[in-house]
Coordinates of C-alpha atoms and ligand atoms in Angstrom, one line a residue:
M1 CA 92.6 264.8 23.5
K2 CA 89.6 264.9 20.8
L3 CA 87.3 267.0 20.3
T4 CA 83.9 266.6 21.0
A5 CA 81.1 268.0 19.5
T6 CA 79.1 267.9 23.0
S7 CA 82.3 268.6 25.2
A8 CA 81.4 273.0 24.8
P9 CA 78.8 274.0 27.8
R10 CA 75.6 274.3 26.4
R11 CA 72.5 276.4 27.7
G12 CA 69.6 273.3 28.1
A13 CA 71.3 270.4 26.3
G14 CA 70.2 267.7 27.8
R15 CA 66.9 268.4 28.7
L16 CA 65.6 266.2 25.9
V17 CA 66.6 263.4 27.6
A18 CA 65.9 264.3 31.3
S19 CA 62.4 263.2 31.5
A20 CA 62.3 258.9 31.6
S21 CA 58.3 259.0 30.4
R22 CA 59.4 260.4 27.0
V23 CA 62.3 257.6 26.6
S24 CA 60.7 255.5 23.8
P25 CA 59.8 251.6 24.2
Q26 CA 62.8 250.4 22.2
V27 CA 61.5 248.2 19.8
G28 CA 62.9 244.7 20.7
L29 CA 66.3 246.1 19.5
P30 CA 68.8 244.8 22.6
T31 CA 71.0 248.1 22.8
E32 CA 74.2 245.5 21.4
A33 CA 72.0 245.5 18.8
L34 CA 72.3 248.5 17.4
D35 CA 76.5 248.0 17.3
D36 CA 75.7 245.0 14.0
R37 CA 75.1 246.4 10.6
I38 CA 71.7 247.4 9.7
A39 CA 69.7 247.6 6.2
I40 CA 66.5 249.2 6.5
V41 CA 64.4 249.1 3.5
G42 CA 60.2 250.5 2.3
T43 CA 59.1 252.4 -0.7
A44 CA 58.9 256.3 -0.2
G45 CA 57.7 257.8 2.6
S46 CA 57.2 254.7 4.4
G47 CA 59.5 255.6 7.7
K48 CA 62.6 254.6 7.0
T49 CA 64.3 257.9 7.9
Y50 CA 62.1 258.3 10.9
A51 CA 62.8 254.9 12.3
A52 CA 66.4 255.0 11.6
K53 CA 66.1 258.5 13.5
G54 CA 64.6 256.4 16.6
F55 CA 67.8 254.2 16.8
V56 CA 69.5 257.1 16.2
E57 CA 68.7 259.0 18.7
R58 CA 69.2 255.9 21.0
L59 CA 73.1 255.7 19.9
L60 CA 73.9 259.5 20.4
E61 CA 72.3 258.8 24.3
S62 CA 74.6 256.1 24.4
G63 CA 77.9 258.6 23.4
A64 CA 78.4 256.5 20.2
R65 CA 80.2 258.4 17.3
V66 CA 77.5 258.5 14.5
A67 CA 77.9 260.1 11.3
I68 CA 75.2 260.2 9.1
V69 CA 75.1 260.9 4.8
D70 CA 72.1 262.6 4.2
P71 CA 71.4 263.1 0.4
L72 CA 68.2 264.9 1.0
G73 CA 68.5 266.7 4.1
V74 CA 65.8 265.7 6.6
W75 CA 68.4 264.6 9.4
W76 CA 69.4 268.1 10.7
G77 CA 65.5 267.8 13.1
L78 CA 67.7 265.6 15.3
R79 CA 69.5 269.4 16.8
A80 CA 65.5 270.4 18.1
S81 CA 63.4 268.8 20.5
A82 CA 60.0 266.7 18.4
D83 CA 58.1 270.3 19.4
G84 CA 60.9 272.5 18.2
S85 CA 60.9 274.4 21.9
T86 CA 63.5 272.9 23.1
P87 CA 67.1 271.7 22.1
G88 CA 67.8 268.3 20.8
Y89 CA 71.1 266.8 20.3
P90 CA 74.2 268.6 19.6
V91 CA 74.9 267.3 16.5
V92 CA 76.9 269.0 13.9
V93 CA 75.3 270.0 10.7
F94 CA 78.0 269.5 7.9
G95 CA 76.2 271.5 4.8
G96 CA 72.7 272.2 3.6
R97 CA 69.9 274.5 4.5
H98 CA 70.4 274.3 7.9
A99 CA 74.3 274.2 7.6
D100 CA 76.9 274.6 10.7
V101 CA 79.3 274.4 8.5
P102 CA 79.0 274.9 4.5
V103 CA 79.8 272.5 2.5
T104 CA 81.2 271.8 -1.1
S105 CA 82.1 269.0 -3.6
D106 CA 85.2 269.6 -3.3
M107 CA 85.2 269.2 0.9
G108 CA 84.4 265.5 0.8
A109 CA 88.5 264.3 1.6
A110 CA 88.8 266.9 4.2
L111 CA 85.3 265.8 6.0
G112 CA 85.7 262.5 5.9
R113 CA 89.6 262.7 7.5
M114 CA 88.3 265.0 9.6
I115 CA 85.2 262.8 11.1
A116 CA 87.5 259.5 11.1
R117 CA 90.0 261.6 13.7
Q118 CA 87.2 263.0 16.0
I119 CA 84.4 262.2 18.5
L120 CA 81.6 263.7 16.4
V121 CA 77.8 263.3 15.9
C122 CA 77.4 264.9 13.0
V123 CA 75.2 264.5 10.0
I124 CA 77.2 265.3 6.3
D125 CA 73.8 267.3 4.6
L126 CA 74.2 267.1 0.5
S127 CA 70.8 268.4 -0.3
D128 CA 72.5 271.5 -1.1
L129 CA 75.2 270.5 -3.3
G130 CA 73.9 271.0 -6.8
S131 CA 74.1 268.0 -9.2
S132 CA 74.0 264.4 -8.5
A133 CA 77.8 264.6 -10.0
A134 CA 78.7 267.2 -7.5
R135 CA 77.0 264.9 -4.7
R136 CA 78.9 262.1 -5.7
R137 CA 82.3 263.4 -6.1
F138 CA 81.9 264.1 -2.6
M139 CA 80.8 261.2 -1.8
A140 CA 83.7 259.4 -3.3
A141 CA 86.7 261.6 -1.6
F142 CA 84.7 261.6 1.5
A143 CA 84.3 257.8 1.7
E144 CA 87.7 257.2 0.8
A145 CA 89.2 259.3 2.8
L146 CA 87.1 258.2 5.8
Y147 CA 87.8 254.4 5.8
E148 CA 91.8 255.4 5.2
A149 CA 91.7 257.2 8.3
N150 CA 89.4 256.1 10.7
E151 CA 90.2 253.5 13.3
E152 CA 88.0 253.6 16.2
P153 CA 83.6 252.7 16.3
L154 CA 81.8 254.8 14.0
H155 CA 78.4 254.5 13.0
L156 CA 78.0 255.4 9.4
V157 CA 74.3 255.7 8.3
L158 CA 74.0 256.4 4.5
D159 CA 70.4 257.2 3.7
E160 CA 69.6 256.4 0.5
A161 CA 72.1 254.2 -0.5
D162 CA 71.2 253.3 -3.5
L163 CA 72.7 256.6 -4.9
W164 CA 76.4 255.5 -3.4
A165 CA 76.1 251.5 -4.1
P166 CA 74.2 250.9 -7.0
Q167 CA 73.9 247.6 -8.0
R168 CA 74.8 249.1 -11.7
P169 CA 77.3 251.4 -11.0
I170 CA 77.3 254.6 -12.8
K171 CA 80.1 254.8 -15.5
G172 CA 83.4 256.8 -14.2
W173 CA 81.9 256.2 -10.9
E174 CA 82.6 252.7 -10.5
G175 CA 85.7 253.9 -7.4
L176 CA 82.8 255.6 -5.0
L177 CA 81.0 251.6 -5.0
G178 CA 84.5 250.1 -4.9
H179 CA 85.0 253.0 -1.7
I180 CA 81.4 252.1 -0.1
E181 CA 82.0 248.6 -0.2
E182 CA 85.4 248.8 1.5
I183 CA 83.4 250.5 4.3
V184 CA 80.5 247.6 4.4
R185 CA 82.3 244.6 3.2
R186 CA 85.8 244.9 5.4
G187 CA 85.4 248.6 7.3
R188 CA 84.5 246.0 10.6
V189 CA 88.1 246.1 11.4
R190 CA 88.1 249.8 10.9
G191 CA 85.1 250.5 13.3
F192 CA 82.8 251.1 11.0
I193 CA 79.4 250.2 11.9
P194 CA 77.6 250.8 8.7
W195 CA 73.6 251.4 8.8
L196 CA 71.8 251.7 4.9
I197 CA 68.5 252.8 3.8
T198 CA 67.0 252.5 0.8
Q199 CA 63.5 252.6 -0.8
R200 CA 65.0 250.1 -4.1
P201 CA 66.7 247.2 -2.1
A202 CA 66.6 246.0 -6.0
V203 CA 69.3 248.6 -7.3
V204 CA 71.6 248.6 -4.5
H205 CA 74.9 246.6 -5.2
K206 CA 74.0 242.7 -3.9
D207 CA 77.4 243.0 -2.2
V208 CA 76.7 245.5 0.0
L209 CA 72.8 244.8 0.9
S210 CA 73.8 241.1 1.7
Q211 CA 76.3 242.5 4.6
A212 CA 73.7 243.5 6.8
D213 CA 73.0 241.6 10.3
I214 CA 69.7 242.8 10.7
L215 CA 66.7 243.8 8.1
I216 CA 64.0 246.1 8.9
A217 CA 61.6 245.9 6.2
M218 CA 58.9 248.3 5.7
K219 CA 55.9 248.9 3.3
L220 CA 57.2 246.9 0.3
T221 CA 55.5 246.8 -2.8
A222 CA 57.3 246.3 -6.6
S223 CA 58.0 243.0 -7.0
Q224 CA 61.8 243.2 -8.1
D225 CA 62.4 244.8 -4.4
R226 CA 60.6 241.8 -2.4
D227 CA 62.9 239.3 -4.6
A228 CA 65.4 241.3 -3.5
M229 CA 65.1 240.9 0.2
G230 CA 64.8 237.3 -0.7
A231 CA 68.8 237.4 -1.5
W232 CA 69.4 238.4 1.6
I233 CA 67.0 236.1 3.4
E234 CA 68.3 233.1 1.4
G235 CA 71.8 234.2 2.7
Q236 CA 70.9 235.1 6.7
A237 CA 67.8 233.4 7.6
D238 CA 64.6 230.8 6.8
R239 CA 63.4 230.6 3.6
Q240 CA 59.4 229.8 4.7
E241 CA 59.5 232.4 7.2
G242 CA 60.7 235.2 4.3
K243 CA 58.2 234.4 1.7
R244 CA 55.9 234.8 4.5
I245 CA 56.9 237.8 5.2
L246 CA 57.6 239.2 1.5
G247 CA 54.6 238.5 1.3
D248 CA 53.2 240.6 4.2
L249 CA 55.1 243.9 3.2
P250 CA 52.7 245.7 0.5
R251 CA 49.9 245.7 3.4
L252 CA 52.2 247.2 6.0
Q253 CA 51.4 251.0 7.1
R254 CA 53.5 253.9 7.2
G255 CA 55.8 253.5 10.4
E256 CA 54.9 249.5 10.4
G257 CA 58.0 246.6 9.8
Y258 CA 59.7 243.7 10.2
L259 CA 62.3 243.6 12.5
W260 CA 64.5 240.3 11.8
A261 CA 68.0 239.5 13.6
P262 CA 68.7 236.3 12.1
G263 CA 71.7 236.4 14.7
R264 CA 69.7 237.2 17.7
G265 CA 66.8 235.0 16.9
L266 CA 64.8 237.9 17.0
L267 CA 62.0 238.6 14.6
E268 CA 58.9 240.5 14.8
R269 CA 56.4 243.1 13.9
V270 CA 57.0 246.5 14.9
S271 CA 55.1 249.6 15.6
F272 CA 58.1 252.5 15.0
P273 CA 57.6 254.7 17.9
P274 CA 57.6 258.6 18.0
I275 CA 60.9 259.8 17.8
R276 CA 62.3 262.0 20.9
T277 CA 63.5 265.4 18.0
F278 CA 62.5 267.7 15.6
D279 CA 60.5 265.2 12.8
S280 CA 62.3 267.5 9.9
S281 CA 61.5 264.5 7.1
R282 CA 57.5 264.9 7.6
T283 CA 55.5 265.4 4.0
P284 CA 54.0 268.5 4.5
K285 CA 50.5 268.7 3.9
R286 CA 48.8 270.9 1.0
G287 CA 49.2 274.4 1.9
E288 CA 50.6 273.8 5.1
H289 CA 54.2 275.2 6.4
L290 CA 55.9 273.1 8.8
A291 CA 57.3 275.0 12.0
I292 CA 60.7 275.7 12.4
P293 CA 62.3 274.8 15.2
R294 CA 62.9 277.9 18.0
T295 CA 65.9 276.1 19.4
L296 CA 68.1 273.9 18.7
A297 CA 71.2 272.5 20.2
E298 CA 74.8 274.5 20.1
V299 CA 77.5 273.1 19.4
D300 CA 80.9 274.4 19.4
L301 CA 82.0 275.0 16.3
T302 CA 86.0 276.7 17.0
A303 CA 87.5 273.2 17.3
I304 CA 85.5 271.6 14.4
V305 CA 86.6 274.6 12.1
A306 CA 89.9 273.9 13.0
A307 CA 90.3 270.6 12.8
L308 CA 88.2 270.6 9.3
A309 CA 91.0 273.0 8.1
A310 CA 94.3 271.0 9.0
A311 CA 91.9 268.4 7.5
G312 CA 91.9 270.4 4.3
A313 CA 95.4 271.8 4.2
E314 CA 96.7 267.8 4.1
D315 CA 95.1 267.5 0.4
P316 CA 97.1 270.4 -1.7
R317 CA 95.3 269.0 -4.8
T318 CA 91.7 270.8 -3.3
P319 CA 90.7 272.6 -6.3
I320 CA 88.9 275.6 -6.2
G321 CA 85.2 274.8 -8.0
D322 CA 84.2 277.4 -10.2
P323 CA 79.9 277.0 -10.0
Y324 CA 80.5 276.3 -5.9
R325 CA 82.3 280.3 -5.3
H326 CA 80.1 281.0 -3.1
A327 CA 80.5 278.0 -1.0
Q328 CA 83.8 277.7 -1.5
L329 CA 84.3 281.5 -0.6
E330 CA 82.3 280.8 2.8
Q331 CA 84.7 278.3 3.1
E332 CA 87.8 279.8 3.2
L333 CA 86.4 282.4 5.2
T334 CA 86.0 279.7 7.8
A335 CA 89.4 277.8 7.3
A336 CA 90.9 281.7 7.8
R337 CA 89.2 281.6 11.0
A338 CA 90.0 278.1 12.2
R339 CA 93.9 278.7 10.5
I340 CA 93.6 281.6 13.4
A341 CA 92.4 279.1 15.9
V342 CA 95.7 276.8 15.0
L343 CA 98.0 279.4 14.6
E344 CA 96.9 280.8 18.3
E345 CA 96.7 277.1 19.5
D346 CA 100.8 276.7 18.0
N347 CA 101.2 279.9 20.0
R348 CA 100.1 278.9 23.5
E349 CA 102.2 275.6 22.6
L350 CA 105.0 277.7 22.0
E351 CA 104.4 280.0 25.0
S352 CA 104.6 277.1 27.5
R353 CA 107.6 275.5 25.4
L354 CA 109.7 278.7 26.1
A355 CA 108.3 279.2 30.2
E356 CA 110.1 275.5 30.5
I357 CA 113.1 277.2 28.4
S358 CA 113.1 279.8 30.8
A359 CA 113.4 277.4 33.8
L360 CA 115.2 275.6 32.7
A361 CA 118.0 278.2 32.0
A362 CA 117.6 279.6 35.6
S363 CA 118.8 276.3 37.2
A364 CA 121.7 275.6 34.5
V365 CA 125.2 275.9 34.0
R366 CA 126.7 277.6 31.1
V367 CA 130.0 275.3 30.2
P368 CA 132.6 277.1 27.9
V369 CA 133.2 274.5 25.4
A370 CA 136.3 276.2 23.6
D371 CA 138.4 279.3 24.6
P372 CA 137.7 282.3 24.2
V373 CA 133.7 281.0 24.2
V374 CA 131.5 282.0 21.3
P375 CA 128.1 280.8 21.3
A376 CA 127.6 280.0 18.0
F377 CA 124.4 279.9 15.4
A378 CA 122.8 277.3 13.8
G379 CA 124.6 276.6 10.3
T380 CA 128.0 278.4 11.3
K381 CA 131.3 277.1 12.0
G382 CA 132.6 277.0 15.1
P383 CA 132.3 275.6 19.2
R384 CA 129.1 276.0 20.3
S385 CA 128.2 276.3 23.6
R386 CA 124.9 274.2 25.3
I387 CA 122.8 274.3 28.0
V388 CA 123.4 271.7 31.3
K389 CA 121.5 270.6 34.1
P390 CA 123.7 270.6 36.7
E391 CA 123.1 267.7 38.6
R392 CA 123.9 265.7 35.2
P393 CA 128.1 265.0 33.8
L394 CA 129.4 268.1 32.3
R395 CA 129.5 266.6 28.8
V396 CA 131.3 269.1 25.9
V397 CA 129.4 268.9 22.8
T398 CA 131.7 270.6 20.0
S399 CA 129.9 270.5 16.1
D400 CA 131.8 268.2 15.2
T401 CA 130.0 265.8 17.9
P402 CA 127.4 263.7 16.0
A403 CA 124.1 264.4 16.7
A404 CA 122.2 261.8 19.2
P405 CA 119.9 260.0 17.7
G406 CA 116.4 261.9 17.7
T407 CA 117.3 265.0 18.3
G408 CA 116.3 267.4 15.9
I409 CA 112.8 265.8 15.5
H410 CA 109.1 268.1 15.9
P411 CA 108.1 269.0 19.6
A412 CA 105.1 267.1 19.2
A413 CA 107.1 263.9 17.9
R414 CA 110.0 264.0 20.8
K415 CA 106.6 264.3 23.3
L416 CA 105.0 261.3 21.4
L417 CA 107.9 259.3 21.5
T418 CA 108.3 259.8 25.4
A419 CA 105.2 258.5 26.2
L420 CA 105.8 255.6 24.2
A421 CA 109.1 254.9 24.9
Q422 CA 107.8 255.4 28.5
H423 CA 105.3 252.6 28.2
A424 CA 106.6 250.5 25.5
P425 CA 105.6 247.3 25.0
A426 CA 102.8 248.6 25.4
R427 CA 101.0 250.0 22.4
F428 CA 98.5 252.5 22.2
T429 CA 96.0 254.2 19.1
W430 CA 97.7 257.3 18.1
S431 CA 94.3 259.2 20.2
Q432 CA 95.9 257.2 23.3
A433 CA 99.7 258.5 22.1
A434 CA 98.4 261.7 21.7
T435 CA 96.4 262.2 25.4
L436 CA 99.5 260.1 27.2
A437 CA 101.8 263.2 25.6
G438 CA 99.4 265.7 26.2
L439 CA 98.8 267.1 23.0
K440 CA 95.5 267.4 21.3
R441 CA 94.8 264.9 18.2
S442 CA 92.8 267.8 16.4
G443 CA 95.9 270.0 16.4
G444 CA 98.9 270.2 13.5
H445 CA 101.1 269.7 16.3
F446 CA 100.4 266.4 16.7
N447 CA 99.9 265.8 13.0
S448 CA 103.5 267.3 12.5
G449 CA 104.5 265.3 15.1
R450 CA 103.4 261.7 13.8
K451 CA 104.1 261.8 10.1
D452 CA 108.0 263.3 11.7
L453 CA 108.0 259.7 14.1
R454 CA 106.6 257.7 10.6
A455 CA 109.0 259.5 8.7
A456 CA 112.3 258.6 10.6
G457 CA 111.0 255.1 11.1
Y458 CA 110.7 255.6 15.4
V459 CA 107.7 254.2 15.5
A460 CA 105.7 251.0 14.1
E461 CA 102.0 251.0 13.1
T462 CA 99.9 247.3 13.4
N463 CA 96.1 247.6 13.0
G464 CA 96.1 251.0 14.6
L465 CA 98.2 250.5 17.1
V466 CA 101.5 251.8 17.4
T467 CA 104.9 251.0 19.5
P468 CA 107.8 252.7 19.3
T469 CA 110.9 251.0 16.9
P470 CA 114.5 249.3 18.8
D471 CA 115.2 253.0 16.8
G472 CA 112.3 254.7 18.1
L473 CA 113.4 253.6 21.7
K474 CA 116.9 254.3 21.1
A475 CA 115.7 258.0 20.0
A476 CA 114.1 258.5 23.0
G477 CA 117.2 258.1 24.9
E478 CA 116.5 258.1 28.4
V479 CA 112.8 258.1 29.5
P480 CA 110.4 258.0 33.2
P481 CA 109.7 255.2 34.4
A482 CA 105.9 253.9 33.5
P483 CA 103.6 253.9 36.5
S484 CA 103.7 250.2 37.5
T485 CA 100.5 250.1 40.2
P486 CA 97.0 250.4 39.1
A487 CA 96.8 254.1 41.4
D488 CA 99.3 255.4 39.5
R489 CA 98.1 254.5 36.0
L490 CA 95.1 256.4 37.4
A491 CA 96.9 259.4 38.4
L492 CA 98.7 259.9 35.1
W493 CA 95.8 259.3 32.8
C494 CA 94.3 261.7 35.3
S495 CA 96.5 263.9 34.7
R496 CA 96.2 264.1 31.1
L497 CA 92.3 263.9 30.4
P498 CA 90.0 266.8 29.7
A499 CA 86.9 267.0 32.1
P500 CA 84.8 265.7 33.4
A501 CA 86.6 261.7 32.2
P502 CA 89.2 262.1 35.1
E503 CA 86.6 262.5 37.7
M504 CA 84.4 259.8 36.1
L505 CA 87.9 257.4 36.0
R506 CA 88.2 257.6 39.7
A507 CA 84.4 257.1 40.6
L508 CA 84.5 253.6 38.4
A509 CA 87.8 252.7 39.5
A510 CA 86.7 253.3 43.2
Q511 CA 84.3 250.1 42.2
G512 CA 86.9 247.6 41.0
E513 CA 85.7 244.5 39.1
R514 CA 81.6 246.1 39.3
F515 CA 80.0 247.3 36.2
I516 CA 77.7 250.9 37.1
D517 CA 75.2 251.7 35.1
A518 CA 75.0 255.2 34.0
D519 CA 72.7 256.6 36.6
E520 CA 74.6 255.0 39.6
L521 CA 77.6 257.0 38.1
A522 CA 76.0 260.3 37.7
A523 CA 74.3 260.1 41.3
I524 CA 77.8 259.1 42.7
L525 CA 79.3 262.4 40.8
G526 CA 76.3 264.5 41.8
K527 CA 75.6 265.0 38.0
K528 CA 73.2 264.4 34.9
P529 CA 73.8 261.2 33.4
S530 CA 72.7 263.1 29.8
G531 CA 73.7 265.9 28.1
G532 CA 77.1 266.9 26.0
H533 CA 79.4 267.5 29.1
W534 CA 78.5 263.8 29.9
N535 CA 78.9 262.3 27.0
S536 CA 81.9 263.7 26.0
G537 CA 83.2 262.4 29.2
I538 CA 82.1 259.0 28.3
A539 CA 83.0 259.4 25.0
V540 CA 86.9 260.1 26.0
L541 CA 87.6 257.4 28.8
R542 CA 86.0 254.6 26.1
N543 CA 87.8 256.3 22.4
N544 CA 91.3 256.6 24.8
G545 CA 90.3 252.0 25.8
L546 CA 89.9 253.2 29.8
I547 CA 87.1 251.7 30.3
E548 CA 84.6 248.9 29.5
T549 CA 80.7 249.1 28.4
D550 CA 77.9 246.7 28.3
G551 CA 75.5 249.1 26.8
R552 CA 75.3 252.1 29.6
R553 CA 77.0 249.9 32.0
Y554 CA 80.7 250.9 32.7
R555 CA 83.9 249.8 34.2
P556 CA 87.2 250.3 34.5
A557 CA 89.8 249.0 31.8
G558 CA 92.0 246.0 33.3
L559 CA 95.0 248.4 33.6
F560 CA 93.3 250.2 35.8
R561 CA 92.4 246.8 37.9
E562 CA 95.1 244.7 37.9
Ligands
ATP1 N1 56.6 255.2 13.0 C1 56.1 256.8 12.7 N2 55.4 257.4 13.6 C2 55.0 258.5 13.2 N3 55.1 259.5 12.0 C3 55.9 258.2 10.7 C4 56.7 257.0 10.9 N4 56.9 256.7 10.3 C5 57.0 257.9 9.6 N5 56.3 258.8 9.8 C6 55.9 260.2 9.4 O1 55.9 260.2 7.9 C7 57.1 261.1 7.0 C8 58.1 259.8 6.2 O2 58.5 259.3 7.2 P1 59.9 259.2 6.4 O3 60.7 260.0 6.2 O4 60.6 258.1 7.8 O5 60.0 258.0 4.9 P2 61.2 257.4 4.8 O6 60.9 256.0 4.3 O7 62.4 257.4 4.8 O8 61.0 258.3 2.5 P3 61.9 258.3 1.3 O9 62.1 257.5 1.0 O10 60.8 259.1 0.9 O11 62.9 259.1 2.2 C9 57.9 261.4 8.7 O12 58.0 262.2 8.8 C10 56.7 261.2 10.2 O13 55.9 262.6 9.7
MG2 MG1 64.7 259.0 3.9

């Protein structure tokens, strides 16, 4: 199971979205267009971040995975309602003044890896990292690790994108540009949906900006910046129309913009509606103190911090940065807590295995293999005894008998291999395999298992999908047959998924081919179609490929319908 920032029970979560009358008009962009690459350009204070927040709120409603890179510390307001009196969305804030988890410039790789593997909505606030170099160092490692590890759809919002993908890269930081380019230009197959926000289109790298499918142009005065948009128009849209719009841009008011999606035949001048969350990028008037929200949505940090610590532990080179000693110590403390959580998880796993072994031992017979019977310890020469289930043919096993392939691998590897072999030749993502094997995708256990399978050559991976190799199938030995009917498959998945996913899946499966919308599904289940619990259920189903979605309408995946 993947952890999700939205999985913990939370006081009042979802209250924000309960009132339909407060739902923003959708400024002409259909829901499916939110999965396009979007560029938002405009001068300082023209309303780019604000407009992007409106779209992000819509994404959060749909249970999408979203990571927002925020160099200015202006995105945390998503956690509260517009007037600050009720909770907003349970978005995890990494770094900055409103951090749930503090970050240092050394944590880029760990955070990138962790976000890539989890169902999370998060803000990565870099406003407190100290220097531009520290921010870049963080981002270079973050973008690289994220690119390497991400496999499933992820909206990556890069506010102030010119900082990371400048037209003229700063000497020594070409690598950072390379990683961002990789995500924006080649990341589609790895699930990346980049949204870029910039004041200065002229200084963003052309190869990056040119990739946008949709342009949102707010007030733009500098002629170089308008010229830079000309290059996008040349490649994507109508030149005459472009000329007219570029001429209009200097006169736009704050919050106004052109929304241009040539691929969807969409061009309109829009006023972006009020956002439903706290306006944390508001410019304070002289002498004004901005009110701080009284209530923030709660997030469950235990699992997140544990996953972060596990991701950090994979990188032995993580240095201790002297200038950030304080944050580092805080991080160590959080990591120590996380370690405890991981150990507790391991402990629970060991206890359950011990219980299985005891149960097996109770129903087993001990087979003497030599005379006299001397129980041998690992590593010692001599006869061995082995516990064998009574119904199996008795077999004498001695230390001279070569070990069967697949013995001696990590228990989690065994579980994964069995699950994969059971369903071969079907191919799964690692998340699906973990779910099928009854493992936590975020746990160290899963990681060790996966590592073992890869090292032993028992699995082959193509395009993020994994299947056992012939050696893997041999090592798996006899496995129970895979469920062959949709009903059996439904029962299997429901037994593996965390609540509320099983009841959602059952309700959807009962509808057969038909897409039903979130409200109808919620009515069947007697739930509200919003809030953390709801979103996590939908996200788990979606990320395991168990449902098909059409905006906020769902139906079960083919394997439950055939
Ligand atoms: N559509 C809008 N409706 C109401 N207020 C808005 C709107 N757009 C912007 N504002 C107000 O203007 C403020 C500044 O907008 P925003 O932070 O989006 O600017 P920006 O273009 O991102 O600027 P910068 O480039 O400096 O980050 C917002 O915090 C909000 O208070
Ligand atoms: Mg902004």
